[in-house]
Coordinates of C-alpha atoms and ligand atoms in Angstrom, one line a residue:
M1143 CA -58.5 -75.5 34.0
C1144 CA -57.7 -75.5 37.7
G1145 CA -54.2 -74.9 39.0
I1146 CA -52.5 -76.6 41.9
M1147 CA -49.5 -75.4 43.8
G1148 CA -47.9 -76.8 47.0
Y1149 CA -44.8 -76.2 49.0
V1150 CA -42.9 -77.6 51.9
G1151 CA -39.4 -76.4 53.0
S1152 CA -38.1 -73.7 55.3
A1153 CA -39.1 -70.5 53.5
D1154 CA -42.4 -68.7 54.0
A1155 CA -44.8 -70.8 52.0
T1156 CA -47.6 -68.3 51.2
P1157 CA -45.6 -66.0 48.8
I1158 CA -44.2 -69.0 47.1
I1159 CA -47.7 -70.6 46.6
M1160 CA -49.2 -67.2 45.5
D1161 CA -46.4 -66.8 43.0
G1162 CA -47.0 -70.3 41.7
L1163 CA -50.7 -69.7 41.4
R1164 CA -50.1 -66.5 39.5
R1165 CA -47.9 -68.4 37.0
L1166 CA -50.9 -70.8 36.6
E1167 CA -53.4 -68.1 35.9
Y1168 CA -53.3 -68.8 32.2
R1169 CA -55.1 -72.0 32.8
G1170 CA -58.3 -69.9 33.5
Y1171 CA -60.0 -69.8 36.9
D1172 CA -62.8 -68.2 38.7
S1173 CA -61.6 -68.3 42.4
A1174 CA -58.4 -69.0 44.4
G1175 CA -57.3 -70.0 47.7
V1176 CA -54.4 -71.1 50.0
A1177 CA -54.0 -73.2 53.0
V1178 CA -51.0 -73.0 55.2
N1179 CA -50.0 -74.7 58.4
D1180 CA -49.7 -71.7 60.7
H1181 CA -50.1 -73.2 64.1
G1182 CA -52.8 -75.4 62.6
I1183 CA -54.5 -75.5 59.2
N1184 CA -55.6 -72.1 58.1
V1185 CA -57.4 -71.3 54.9
R1186 CA -57.9 -68.1 52.9
K1187 CA -59.9 -68.2 49.7
A1188 CA -61.9 -65.8 47.5
E1189 CA -63.9 -65.7 44.4
G1190 CA -62.4 -63.8 41.5
K1191 CA -58.9 -63.0 40.5
I1192 CA -55.8 -63.8 42.5
D1193 CA -55.6 -60.1 43.5
Q1194 CA -58.7 -60.6 45.6
L1195 CA -57.0 -63.5 47.4
A1196 CA -53.8 -61.4 47.8
A1197 CA -55.9 -58.6 49.4
L1198 CA -57.4 -61.0 51.8
L1199 CA -54.0 -62.3 52.8
E1200 CA -52.9 -58.8 53.4
D1201 CA -55.6 -58.3 55.9
E1202 CA -55.3 -61.8 57.4
P1203 CA -51.8 -63.0 56.7
L1204 CA -50.7 -66.7 56.8
T1205 CA -47.2 -67.7 57.9
G1206 CA -45.9 -71.1 57.8
T1207 CA -43.4 -73.3 55.9
I1208 CA -45.9 -75.8 54.4
G1209 CA -49.0 -75.1 52.3
I1210 CA -51.1 -75.7 49.3
G1211 CA -53.0 -73.4 46.9
H1212 CA -55.5 -73.7 44.1
T1213 CA -57.1 -71.8 41.3
R1214 CA -60.5 -73.2 40.5
W1215 CA -62.6 -73.3 37.3
A1216 CA -66.1 -74.3 38.5
T1217 CA -67.5 -77.7 37.7
H1218 CA -69.5 -78.6 40.7
G1219 CA -71.1 -75.6 42.2
R1220 CA -70.9 -72.0 40.9
P1221 CA -67.9 -69.8 41.4
S1222 CA -68.0 -68.4 44.9
D1223 CA -65.9 -67.9 48.1
L1224 CA -67.4 -71.0 49.7
N1225 CA -66.9 -73.2 46.7
A1226 CA -63.3 -72.0 46.2
H1227 CA -60.6 -74.5 47.3
P1228 CA -58.9 -75.5 49.6
H1229 CA -61.7 -77.4 51.5
T1230 CA -61.4 -78.9 55.0
D1231 CA -63.2 -81.5 56.9
A1232 CA -65.4 -80.5 59.9
S1233 CA -62.6 -80.5 62.4
G1234 CA -60.5 -78.2 60.1
E1235 CA -57.5 -80.6 60.6
F1236 CA -57.5 -82.1 57.1
V1237 CA -57.4 -79.8 54.0
V1238 CA -57.6 -80.7 50.3
V1239 CA -57.3 -79.1 46.8
H1240 CA -58.4 -81.0 43.7
N1241 CA -58.7 -80.8 39.9
G1242 CA -61.0 -82.9 38.0
I1243 CA -64.3 -84.4 38.6
I1244 CA -65.6 -86.9 41.1
E1245 CA -68.2 -88.9 39.2
N1246 CA -70.0 -90.6 42.0
F1247 CA -70.4 -87.3 43.7
Q1248 CA -74.1 -87.7 44.4
T1249 CA -73.7 -91.1 46.1
L1250 CA -70.8 -90.0 48.2
R1251 CA -72.6 -86.8 49.2
E1252 CA -75.7 -88.8 50.3
E1253 CA -73.6 -91.3 52.3
L1254 CA -71.6 -88.5 54.0
Q1255 CA -74.8 -86.7 55.0
A1256 CA -76.4 -89.9 56.2
S1257 CA -73.4 -90.3 58.4
G1258 CA -74.1 -86.9 60.0
V1259 CA -71.5 -84.9 58.0
E1260 CA -72.6 -81.3 57.4
L1261 CA -71.4 -80.0 54.0
T1262 CA -70.6 -76.4 53.6
S1263 CA -70.1 -76.1 49.9
E1264 CA -71.6 -77.4 46.6
T1265 CA -68.4 -78.9 45.5
D1266 CA -67.4 -82.6 45.0
T1267 CA -64.0 -81.6 46.4
E1268 CA -65.3 -81.1 50.0
L1269 CA -66.5 -84.6 50.1
L1270 CA -62.8 -85.8 49.7
A1271 CA -61.8 -83.7 52.8
H1272 CA -64.4 -85.5 54.9
L1273 CA -63.7 -88.9 53.4
V1274 CA -59.9 -88.5 54.3
A1275 CA -60.8 -87.4 57.8
A1276 CA -63.1 -90.3 58.2
E1277 CA -60.5 -92.8 57.0
Y1278 CA -57.6 -91.4 59.1
D1279 CA -56.2 -93.8 61.5
G1280 CA -52.6 -92.5 62.1
N1281 CA -51.4 -92.6 58.5
L1282 CA -52.2 -89.8 56.2
A1283 CA -51.2 -91.8 53.0
A1284 CA -53.3 -94.7 54.0
A1285 CA -56.4 -92.4 54.7
V1286 CA -55.9 -90.8 51.2
R1287 CA -55.7 -94.2 49.6
A1288 CA -58.9 -95.3 51.3
A1289 CA -60.7 -92.1 50.4
V1290 CA -59.8 -92.3 46.6
D1291 CA -60.8 -95.9 46.6
R1292 CA -64.3 -94.6 47.2
A1293 CA -64.1 -91.9 44.6
E1294 CA -64.7 -92.4 41.0
G1295 CA -63.6 -90.1 38.3
A1296 CA -60.5 -88.2 37.0
Y1297 CA -58.6 -86.1 39.3
A1298 CA -55.4 -84.8 40.9
L1299 CA -55.9 -84.6 44.7
V1300 CA -53.6 -82.9 47.2
V1301 CA -54.0 -83.3 51.0
M1302 CA -52.5 -81.7 54.0
S1303 CA -53.2 -82.3 57.7
D1304 CA -52.2 -81.0 61.0
R1305 CA -51.8 -84.5 62.3
E1306 CA -48.7 -85.0 60.0
P1307 CA -47.7 -81.4 59.7
R1308 CA -44.5 -81.8 57.5
T1309 CA -46.1 -83.9 54.8
I1310 CA -48.2 -83.3 51.7
I1311 CA -49.8 -86.3 50.1
A1312 CA -51.0 -86.1 46.4
V1313 CA -52.7 -88.6 44.1
R1314 CA -53.1 -88.5 40.4
K1315 CA -55.7 -90.1 38.3
I1316 CA -55.7 -88.4 34.9
S1317 CA -55.4 -84.7 35.9
P1318 CA -51.7 -83.7 35.7
L1319 CA -49.4 -83.3 38.7
V1320 CA -45.7 -82.7 38.9
V1321 CA -43.2 -82.4 41.8
G1322 CA -40.4 -79.9 41.7
L1323 CA -37.3 -80.8 43.6
G1324 CA -35.3 -78.1 45.3
E1325 CA -32.5 -77.9 48.0
G1326 CA -34.3 -78.6 51.2
E1327 CA -37.6 -77.7 49.7
T1328 CA -40.0 -79.5 47.5
F1329 CA -42.8 -78.0 45.2
L1330 CA -46.0 -79.5 43.8
A1331 CA -47.8 -78.1 40.9
S1332 CA -50.3 -79.0 38.2
D1333 CA -47.8 -78.0 35.6
I1334 CA -44.2 -77.1 35.1
P1335 CA -44.2 -73.4 34.5
A1336 CA -45.5 -72.8 38.0
V1337 CA -42.2 -73.5 39.6
L1338 CA -39.8 -73.5 36.7
H1339 CA -38.1 -70.3 38.1
R1340 CA -37.4 -72.2 41.3
T1341 CA -36.2 -75.6 40.1
R1342 CA -35.4 -77.4 36.9
D1343 CA -35.7 -81.0 38.2
F1344 CA -39.0 -82.6 38.1
L1345 CA -40.8 -85.8 38.8
I1346 CA -43.8 -86.4 36.7
I1347 CA -46.5 -88.2 38.6
E1348 CA -48.3 -90.9 36.6
D1349 CA -52.0 -91.9 36.8
D1350 CA -52.9 -94.0 39.8
E1351 CA -49.8 -92.9 41.8
L1352 CA -49.6 -91.4 45.2
V1353 CA -46.7 -89.2 46.2
T1354 CA -45.6 -88.3 49.6
I1355 CA -43.9 -84.9 49.7
T1356 CA -41.6 -83.5 52.4
A1357 CA -39.0 -80.9 52.5
E1358 CA -36.4 -83.7 51.7
G1359 CA -38.0 -84.8 48.6
A1360 CA -40.8 -87.0 47.3
I1361 CA -41.6 -90.7 47.5
I1362 CA -43.8 -92.1 44.8
E1363 CA -45.8 -95.3 45.1
T1364 CA -48.7 -96.8 43.2
I1365 CA -52.0 -96.2 44.6
E1366 CA -51.9 -99.8 45.8
G1367 CA -48.7 -99.1 47.7
D1368 CA -45.9 -100.6 45.6
P1369 CA -42.8 -98.5 45.4
V1370 CA -42.2 -96.6 42.1
E1371 CA -38.8 -95.5 40.6
R1372 CA -39.1 -92.4 38.7
E1373 CA -36.2 -90.7 36.8
V1374 CA -35.7 -87.0 37.5
M1375 CA -36.7 -85.0 34.4
H1376 CA -34.4 -82.0 33.8
I1377 CA -36.3 -79.3 32.0
D1378 CA -34.2 -77.0 29.8
W1379 CA -36.9 -74.3 29.0
D1380 CA -35.9 -70.8 29.3
A1381 CA -37.8 -69.2 32.3
Q1382 CA -38.0 -66.1 30.1
Q1383 CA -40.2 -68.0 27.6
A1384 CA -43.0 -68.1 30.1
E1385 CA -42.9 -64.3 30.7
K1386 CA -44.4 -61.6 28.5
G1387 CA -41.3 -60.1 27.3
G1388 CA -41.9 -56.7 26.0
Y1389 CA -45.4 -57.4 24.6
E1390 CA -48.6 -56.1 25.9
H1391 CA -50.1 -59.6 25.8
F1392 CA -48.9 -63.1 25.9
M1393 CA -50.9 -63.7 22.6
L1394 CA -49.0 -61.0 20.8
K1395 CA -45.6 -62.3 22.0
E1396 CA -46.5 -65.8 21.0
I1397 CA -47.6 -64.6 17.5
Y1398 CA -44.2 -62.9 17.2
E1399 CA -42.4 -66.0 18.4
Q1400 CA -43.6 -67.9 15.4
P1401 CA -40.7 -67.6 13.1
A1402 CA -38.5 -68.9 15.9
V1403 CA -41.0 -71.7 16.6
I1404 CA -41.0 -72.9 13.0
T1405 CA -37.2 -73.0 13.1
E1406 CA -37.2 -74.8 16.3
T1407 CA -39.8 -77.4 15.1
L1408 CA -37.7 -78.1 12.1
A1409 CA -34.3 -78.0 13.8
G1410 CA -32.2 -81.1 13.4
R1411 CA -35.2 -83.0 11.8
L1412 CA -35.0 -81.9 8.1
D1413 CA -32.4 -82.0 5.5
E1414 CA -32.3 -79.9 2.3
D1415 CA -33.1 -83.0 0.3
G1416 CA -36.2 -83.7 2.4
T1417 CA -35.0 -86.5 4.6
V1418 CA -36.6 -86.4 8.0
W1419 CA -35.5 -87.6 11.3
L1420 CA -38.1 -87.6 14.2
E1421 CA -36.4 -88.6 17.4
D1422 CA -39.4 -90.2 19.2
V1423 CA -41.2 -91.6 16.1
K1424 CA -40.4 -95.2 16.3
F1425 CA -42.6 -97.1 13.9
N1426 CA -40.7 -99.2 11.3
D1427 CA -40.9 -99.2 7.5
D1428 CA -43.1 -102.4 7.4
F1429 CA -45.7 -100.7 9.4
V1430 CA -45.7 -97.6 7.0
R1431 CA -45.7 -99.7 3.9
D1432 CA -48.8 -101.5 5.1
L1433 CA -50.4 -98.4 6.6
G1434 CA -54.3 -98.4 6.3
T1435 CA -56.0 -95.2 7.3
I1436 CA -54.5 -92.2 9.1
W1437 CA -56.9 -90.9 11.8
I1438 CA -56.4 -87.5 13.2
T1439 CA -58.2 -86.7 16.4
A1440 CA -58.1 -83.3 18.4
C1441 CA -60.2 -80.5 19.7
G1442 CA -60.5 -76.7 18.9
T1443 CA -57.4 -75.2 17.3
A1444 CA -55.7 -78.6 17.4
Y1445 CA -58.5 -79.9 15.3
H1446 CA -58.2 -77.1 12.9
A1447 CA -54.5 -78.1 12.6
G1448 CA -55.7 -81.6 11.9
L1449 CA -58.0 -80.2 9.1
V1450 CA -54.9 -79.0 7.4
G1451 CA -53.0 -82.2 8.1
T1452 CA -55.7 -84.3 6.6
Q1453 CA -55.3 -82.5 3.3
I1454 CA -51.5 -82.7 3.5
F1455 CA -51.5 -86.5 4.1
Q1456 CA -54.2 -87.2 1.4
R1457 CA -52.5 -85.0 -1.2
L1458 CA -48.9 -86.1 -0.5
L1459 CA -49.4 -89.8 0.5
R1460 CA -52.7 -90.7 -1.4
L1461 CA -53.7 -92.5 1.8
P1462 CA -57.2 -92.3 3.3
T1463 CA -57.1 -89.8 6.1
M1464 CA -59.9 -88.9 8.4
V1465 CA -60.1 -86.1 11.0
E1466 CA -62.5 -86.3 13.9
Y1467 CA -63.2 -84.1 16.8
A1468 CA -62.0 -86.2 19.7
H1469 CA -65.3 -85.6 21.7
E1470 CA -67.2 -87.0 18.6
M1471 CA -64.8 -89.8 17.8
R1472 CA -64.8 -91.3 21.2
Y1473 CA -68.6 -91.9 21.1
A1474 CA -68.9 -92.7 17.4
D1475 CA -67.8 -96.4 17.3
P1476 CA -65.0 -95.4 14.8
L1477 CA -63.8 -98.0 12.1
V1478 CA -60.3 -97.7 13.5
K1479 CA -58.3 -100.9 13.1
S1480 CA -55.0 -102.5 13.6
G1481 CA -52.7 -101.3 10.8
D1482 CA -54.0 -97.7 11.1
L1483 CA -52.2 -94.7 12.5
T1484 CA -53.9 -92.4 14.9
V1485 CA -52.4 -89.0 15.2
A1486 CA -53.7 -87.3 18.3
I1487 CA -53.0 -83.5 18.3
S1488 CA -52.9 -81.6 21.5
Q1489 CA -51.0 -78.5 22.5
S1490 CA -51.2 -79.4 26.2
G1491 CA -51.4 -83.2 25.8
E1492 CA -54.0 -83.1 28.7
T1493 CA -57.2 -82.5 26.8
A1494 CA -59.6 -85.1 28.4
D1495 CA -61.5 -85.9 25.2
T1496 CA -58.5 -86.1 23.1
L1497 CA -56.9 -88.4 25.6
A1498 CA -60.0 -90.5 25.6
A1499 CA -60.2 -90.7 21.8
A1500 CA -56.5 -91.6 21.6
R1501 CA -56.9 -94.4 24.1
L1502 CA -59.9 -95.7 22.3
A1503 CA -58.0 -95.8 19.0
G1504 CA -55.1 -97.4 20.8
G1505 CA -57.4 -100.0 22.3
L1506 CA -58.6 -100.8 18.8
G1507 CA -55.2 -101.7 17.7
T1508 CA -53.9 -98.6 16.0
R1509 CA -50.5 -97.2 16.5
L1510 CA -50.9 -94.0 18.4
L1511 CA -48.8 -90.9 17.5
A1512 CA -48.9 -87.8 19.9
L1513 CA -48.3 -84.5 18.2
T1514 CA -48.0 -82.4 21.4
N1515 CA -46.2 -79.3 22.8
V1516 CA -45.8 -80.6 26.3
V1517 CA -42.9 -82.9 27.2
G1518 CA -44.1 -85.6 29.6
S1519 CA -47.8 -84.8 29.0
T1520 CA -50.2 -87.6 29.6
L1521 CA -50.8 -87.9 25.8
S1522 CA -47.0 -88.2 25.1
R1523 CA -46.9 -91.1 27.7
D1524 CA -49.9 -92.8 26.3
A1525 CA -48.4 -92.8 22.8
D1526 CA -46.3 -95.3 20.8
D1527 CA -44.7 -92.5 19.0
I1528 CA -44.2 -88.8 19.9
L1529 CA -43.7 -85.7 17.8
Y1530 CA -43.1 -82.7 20.1
T1531 CA -44.0 -79.4 18.4
R1532 CA -41.4 -77.6 20.4
A1533 CA -43.4 -74.3 20.5
G1534 CA -42.3 -73.6 24.1
P1535 CA -44.8 -72.9 26.8
E1536 CA -48.0 -71.2 25.4
I1537 CA -49.6 -68.9 28.0
S1538 CA -52.3 -67.1 26.0
V1539 CA -55.6 -69.1 26.0
G1540 CA -56.0 -68.5 22.4
S1541 CA -53.5 -70.7 20.7
T1542 CA -51.3 -69.4 17.9
K1543 CA -47.7 -70.6 18.0
A1544 CA -48.7 -74.2 19.0
Y1545 CA -51.1 -74.3 16.0
L1546 CA -48.3 -73.2 13.6
A1547 CA -45.9 -75.8 15.0
M1548 CA -48.6 -78.5 14.7
L1549 CA -48.9 -77.7 10.9
V1550 CA -45.0 -77.9 10.6
G1551 CA -45.1 -81.1 12.5
Q1552 CA -47.6 -82.7 10.1
Y1553 CA -45.5 -81.7 7.1
L1554 CA -42.6 -83.4 8.6
L1555 CA -44.6 -86.5 9.4
A1556 CA -46.0 -86.6 5.8
L1557 CA -42.4 -86.4 4.5
K1558 CA -41.2 -89.2 6.7
L1559 CA -44.2 -91.5 5.6
G1560 CA -43.9 -90.5 2.0
A1561 CA -40.3 -91.4 1.8
V1562 CA -41.1 -95.0 2.9
T1563 CA -44.3 -95.5 0.9
G1564 CA -42.7 -94.0 -2.2
A1565 CA -45.5 -91.6 -2.6
I1566 CA -43.1 -88.5 -2.4
D1567 CA -40.2 -88.9 -4.7
A1568 CA -36.8 -87.4 -4.0
D1569 CA -37.4 -84.2 -6.1
R1570 CA -40.7 -83.5 -4.5
A1571 CA -39.2 -84.1 -1.0
A1572 CA -36.5 -81.5 -1.7
Q1573 CA -39.0 -79.0 -3.0
I1574 CA -41.2 -79.2 0.1
A1575 CA -38.2 -79.2 2.4
Q1576 CA -36.9 -76.0 0.8
G1577 CA -40.3 -74.5 1.1
L1578 CA -40.5 -75.3 4.8
K1579 CA -37.1 -73.8 5.4
R1580 CA -38.2 -70.5 3.8
L1581 CA -41.2 -70.2 6.1
P1582 CA -39.6 -68.6 9.1
A1583 CA -38.3 -65.7 7.1
Q1584 CA -41.6 -65.3 5.3
V1585 CA -43.7 -65.3 8.5
E1586 CA -41.2 -62.6 9.7
T1587 CA -42.2 -60.3 6.8
I1588 CA -45.9 -60.7 7.6
L1589 CA -45.2 -59.7 11.2
E1590 CA -43.4 -56.6 9.9
E1591 CA -46.3 -55.3 7.7
T1592 CA -49.3 -54.7 9.9
D1593 CA -50.9 -51.5 8.7
D1594 CA -53.5 -53.4 6.5
I1595 CA -54.3 -55.6 9.5
A1596 CA -55.0 -52.6 11.6
A1597 CA -57.3 -51.3 8.9
A1598 CA -59.1 -54.6 8.7
A1599 CA -59.4 -54.8 12.5
A1600 CA -61.1 -51.3 12.5
M1601 CA -63.5 -52.7 10.0
L1602 CA -64.5 -55.6 12.2
A1603 CA -64.4 -54.0 15.6
D1604 CA -68.0 -52.8 15.5
A1605 CA -69.4 -55.6 13.5
D1606 CA -72.0 -58.1 14.8
D1607 CA -71.3 -61.1 12.6
V1608 CA -68.4 -62.1 10.5
Y1609 CA -68.2 -64.9 8.0
F1610 CA -64.9 -66.7 7.0
I1611 CA -64.8 -68.5 3.6
G1612 CA -62.2 -70.4 1.7
R1613 CA -61.8 -73.7 -0.3
G1614 CA -59.6 -76.7 0.5
L1615 CA -56.6 -75.7 2.7
D1616 CA -57.9 -72.1 2.6
Y1617 CA -61.1 -73.4 4.2
A1618 CA -59.1 -75.2 6.9
V1619 CA -57.3 -71.8 7.7
A1620 CA -60.6 -70.0 7.6
M1621 CA -61.9 -72.3 10.3
E1622 CA -58.9 -71.3 12.5
G1623 CA -59.2 -67.7 11.7
S1624 CA -62.8 -67.7 12.7
L1625 CA -62.3 -69.4 15.9
K1626 CA -59.5 -67.1 16.9
L1627 CA -61.7 -64.1 16.3
K1628 CA -64.7 -65.4 18.2
E1629 CA -62.8 -66.6 21.2
I1630 CA -60.9 -63.4 22.0
S1631 CA -63.1 -60.7 20.5
Y1632 CA -66.5 -62.2 21.4
L1633 CA -67.8 -61.4 17.9
H1634 CA -70.0 -63.9 16.3
S1635 CA -68.1 -65.5 13.6
E1636 CA -68.6 -68.6 11.3
A1637 CA -66.4 -70.3 8.8
M1638 CA -67.5 -72.3 5.9
P1639 CA -66.3 -73.6 2.4
A1640 CA -66.8 -70.9 0.0
G1641 CA -69.1 -73.3 -2.0
E1642 CA -71.4 -73.7 0.9
L1643 CA -72.4 -70.0 1.1
K1644 CA -75.1 -70.2 -1.4
H1645 CA -76.6 -73.2 0.3
G1646 CA -78.0 -71.1 3.1
T1647 CA -75.7 -68.5 4.7
L1648 CA -75.9 -66.2 1.7
A1649 CA -79.3 -65.1 3.1
L1650 CA -77.4 -63.3 5.9
V1651 CA -75.1 -61.4 3.7
T1652 CA -76.4 -57.8 3.3
K1653 CA -74.9 -54.4 2.9
G1654 CA -71.8 -54.0 5.2
V1655 CA -71.6 -57.6 6.4
P1656 CA -67.9 -58.4 6.7
I1657 CA -66.6 -61.4 4.9
V1658 CA -63.0 -62.7 5.3
V1659 CA -61.9 -64.7 2.3
V1660 CA -58.7 -66.8 2.4
I1661 CA -57.7 -67.2 -1.2
T1662 CA -54.4 -69.0 -1.9
Q1663 CA -55.3 -72.3 -3.6
R1664 CA -54.6 -71.9 -7.3
S1665 CA -56.6 -74.9 -8.3
V1666 CA -59.8 -73.4 -7.0
Y1667 CA -58.9 -69.7 -7.3
D1668 CA -61.6 -68.9 -9.9
K1669 CA -64.3 -70.7 -7.9
T1670 CA -63.4 -68.6 -4.8
I1671 CA -63.4 -65.4 -6.8
S1672 CA -66.9 -66.2 -7.8
A1673 CA -68.0 -66.5 -4.2
V1674 CA -66.3 -63.1 -3.5
Q1675 CA -68.3 -61.6 -6.4
E1676 CA -71.5 -63.1 -5.0
V1677 CA -71.0 -61.4 -1.6
K1678 CA -69.9 -58.1 -3.2
A1679 CA -72.9 -58.0 -5.2
R1680 CA -74.9 -58.0 -2.0
G1681 CA -72.9 -55.1 -0.4
A1682 CA -70.5 -57.2 1.7
E1683 CA -67.2 -55.7 2.8
V1684 CA -64.5 -58.1 2.0
I1685 CA -61.1 -58.7 3.7
A1686 CA -58.9 -61.1 1.7
V1687 CA -55.8 -63.0 2.6
A1688 CA -53.9 -63.6 -0.6
Y1689 CA -50.4 -64.0 -2.0
D1690 CA -48.4 -60.9 -2.5
T1691 CA -48.2 -61.9 -6.2
D1692 CA -52.0 -62.0 -6.7
T1693 CA -53.0 -59.1 -9.1
E1694 CA -56.5 -60.0 -9.3
I1695 CA -58.0 -60.0 -5.8
G1696 CA -57.5 -56.2 -5.3
K1697 CA -60.2 -55.7 -7.9
F1698 CA -62.8 -57.3 -5.5
A1699 CA -61.6 -57.0 -2.0
D1700 CA -61.8 -53.9 0.1
I1701 CA -58.6 -54.9 2.1
V1702 CA -56.0 -57.3 1.0
L1703 CA -53.8 -58.8 3.7
R1704 CA -50.7 -60.0 1.8
I1705 CA -48.6 -63.1 2.4
P1706 CA -45.5 -64.2 0.7
E1707 CA -46.1 -66.7 -2.2
T1708 CA -45.3 -70.4 -1.4
E1709 CA -46.4 -73.6 -3.1
D1710 CA -50.1 -73.9 -2.3
L1711 CA -49.6 -77.0 0.1
L1712 CA -47.6 -74.8 2.5
A1713 CA -49.8 -71.7 2.3
P1714 CA -51.7 -72.4 5.6
V1715 CA -48.6 -71.6 7.6
N1716 CA -48.4 -68.0 6.3
A1717 CA -52.1 -67.5 5.7
V1718 CA -53.1 -68.0 9.3
V1719 CA -50.7 -65.3 10.7
P1720 CA -52.7 -62.3 9.4
L1721 CA -55.8 -63.9 10.8
Q1722 CA -54.3 -64.3 14.3
L1723 CA -53.2 -60.6 14.2
L1724 CA -56.6 -59.6 12.9
A1725 CA -58.3 -61.4 15.9
Y1726 CA -55.9 -59.8 18.3
H1727 CA -56.3 -56.3 17.1
V1728 CA -60.1 -56.5 17.0
A1729 CA -60.1 -57.8 20.6
R1730 CA -57.7 -55.0 21.6
L1731 CA -60.0 -52.4 19.9
R1732 CA -62.9 -53.9 21.9
G1733 CA -60.8 -53.6 25.1
L1734 CA -61.0 -57.2 26.1
D1735 CA -59.0 -59.6 28.3
I1736 CA -57.1 -61.0 25.3
D1737 CA -54.9 -63.7 27.2
Q1738 CA -57.8 -64.9 29.3
P1739 CA -61.1 -64.8 27.4
R1740 CA -64.1 -65.3 29.5
N1741 CA -65.4 -68.8 30.1
L1742 CA -62.4 -70.4 28.5
A1743 CA -59.6 -72.4 29.9
K1744 CA -56.1 -73.1 28.5
S1745 CA -56.3 -76.8 29.1
V1746 CA -59.6 -78.5 29.2
T1747 CA -58.9 -81.5 31.4
V1748 CA -62.5 -82.4 32.1
E1749 CA -65.1 -83.6 29.6
Ligands
F6R1259 C1 -58.3 -72.2 21.1 C2 -57.7 -73.2 21.8 C3 -58.5 -74.4 22.0 C4 -57.6 -75.6 22.1 C5 -58.3 -76.9 22.5 C6 -57.5 -78.2 22.5 O1 -57.3 -71.1 20.8 O2 -56.6 -73.1 22.3 O3 -59.4 -74.5 21.1 O4 -57.0 -75.8 20.9 O5 -58.9 -76.7 23.8 O6 -56.4 -77.9 23.4 P1 -55.1 -78.9 23.3 O7 -54.4 -78.5 22.1 O8 -54.4 -78.6 24.5 O9 -55.7 -80.3 23.3

């Protein structure tokens, strides 16, 4: 989604802002712009990639020591130079950038036009610039307060004015905003990686807070004007983690980081005997003993992790577990109640629908557990309990390592719950723990052997449609494999339970149609083999993901992607890895923008 960057200090603001915007590129955007106070507010903005903006700045440079910048992902108004942020008021003295959506956009637009304001763009953001200007009476913070008082919606708003030339004012309502503290300079960004190479000390701005930023630091107040004390958060992430390393794409780098990610997710949390410590999971044993239903809510890849989680919890704990898309759950009047546990899964911790579903569930009396990758994210702050996935910053829009860490997090959670309810006895807990500890080395071996994956990618590269099938946990993995393929290779792909094929989709299976089957679950192995035979009989080309000990599947599948054998419950962690690589290699063969697929954003902070 949109990225925000701001700087005030004594250095040249433009390169610092441009650098920050480039580090936010992974969020997805369609135009970019900067405003610098260079003897007055000056704006440069351009549709397209940041390079276009850089070229513009080369022709018409901006020099100054205070500025703001933005990468826009269109919501109100198409991507264009005019709709790109920043936006100014008519005088050009007030300038704003903004993430999110102003819901009463139409009313405000009509009000402003009726008062004689001429609007130059189609955006909701421009309205805010005019509102701030109209409300200004000698105090920028007060003007911003009055302006946001009139605006409904979810946003992060950043304002700069020539009237108070050494100050940036920002307000947060749902969309994320952080302040980075330097020596005689202060940064503002929509997320931490934008300025992590410049400072490690951050203030996280919360909902309904206003922050006044100067070179000397930042003062946080509530939107009503009450002072707020905020502890400085020191971030230990390695700045290198946010770089591509030696890999061609962030996605590939992140796939190869997965053994380390599993190790990291487990570190200090799991004993050989299956005892689990989760530092920020605070519920007590009584709560667990009386636990009603476990609800899992999430979107996209995180939802697919939840599909795996549902089966883990049901099988291990014998507790009713429901997984719901967050954007469905929030409108479905769910039967969530006190005594239930809601697990909201989100890499970013900022997905608008997931936040809304989580808040709804919390409001209905459940305990809310955030399974998230981002420390200090909104979801983590909303939650009663937090399980950080510790996957490190994920840059590629297509999620890989965060998904794997979400799976591992759910195994840990199941072990923790099962130890209290008694559903998992000591022997079983130890068995699962040992299986989990073997996973990093096993994933490593999958990453070493990629010849078959390359052959499978060549088979899919020119396909029109691909179908993924599996049963039980294999079906959950097939869902993720299919999403990964479609989002980065733009190939039409669908996943379904293997048993569902003959209820309709089989009509589409003809000679040469590729079918990817995930086949690890021994209890339904023969059933899945029957489905493979059905599609083979119709001339399909079959790629299978199977254990390296499986001697049967080679008789039916054209290509077998082998994974190390585990107990079936743990198979999803290994099984998804060849599918991630398959998607990556297909997209590469098709010459696509792998890390930033068209129309998609890393963090979907609007509905
Ligand atoms: C796909 C992908 C998306 C996200 C989804 C939820 O690769 O990354 O489907 O999983 O937008 O995002 P988070 O996990 O940040 O809530």
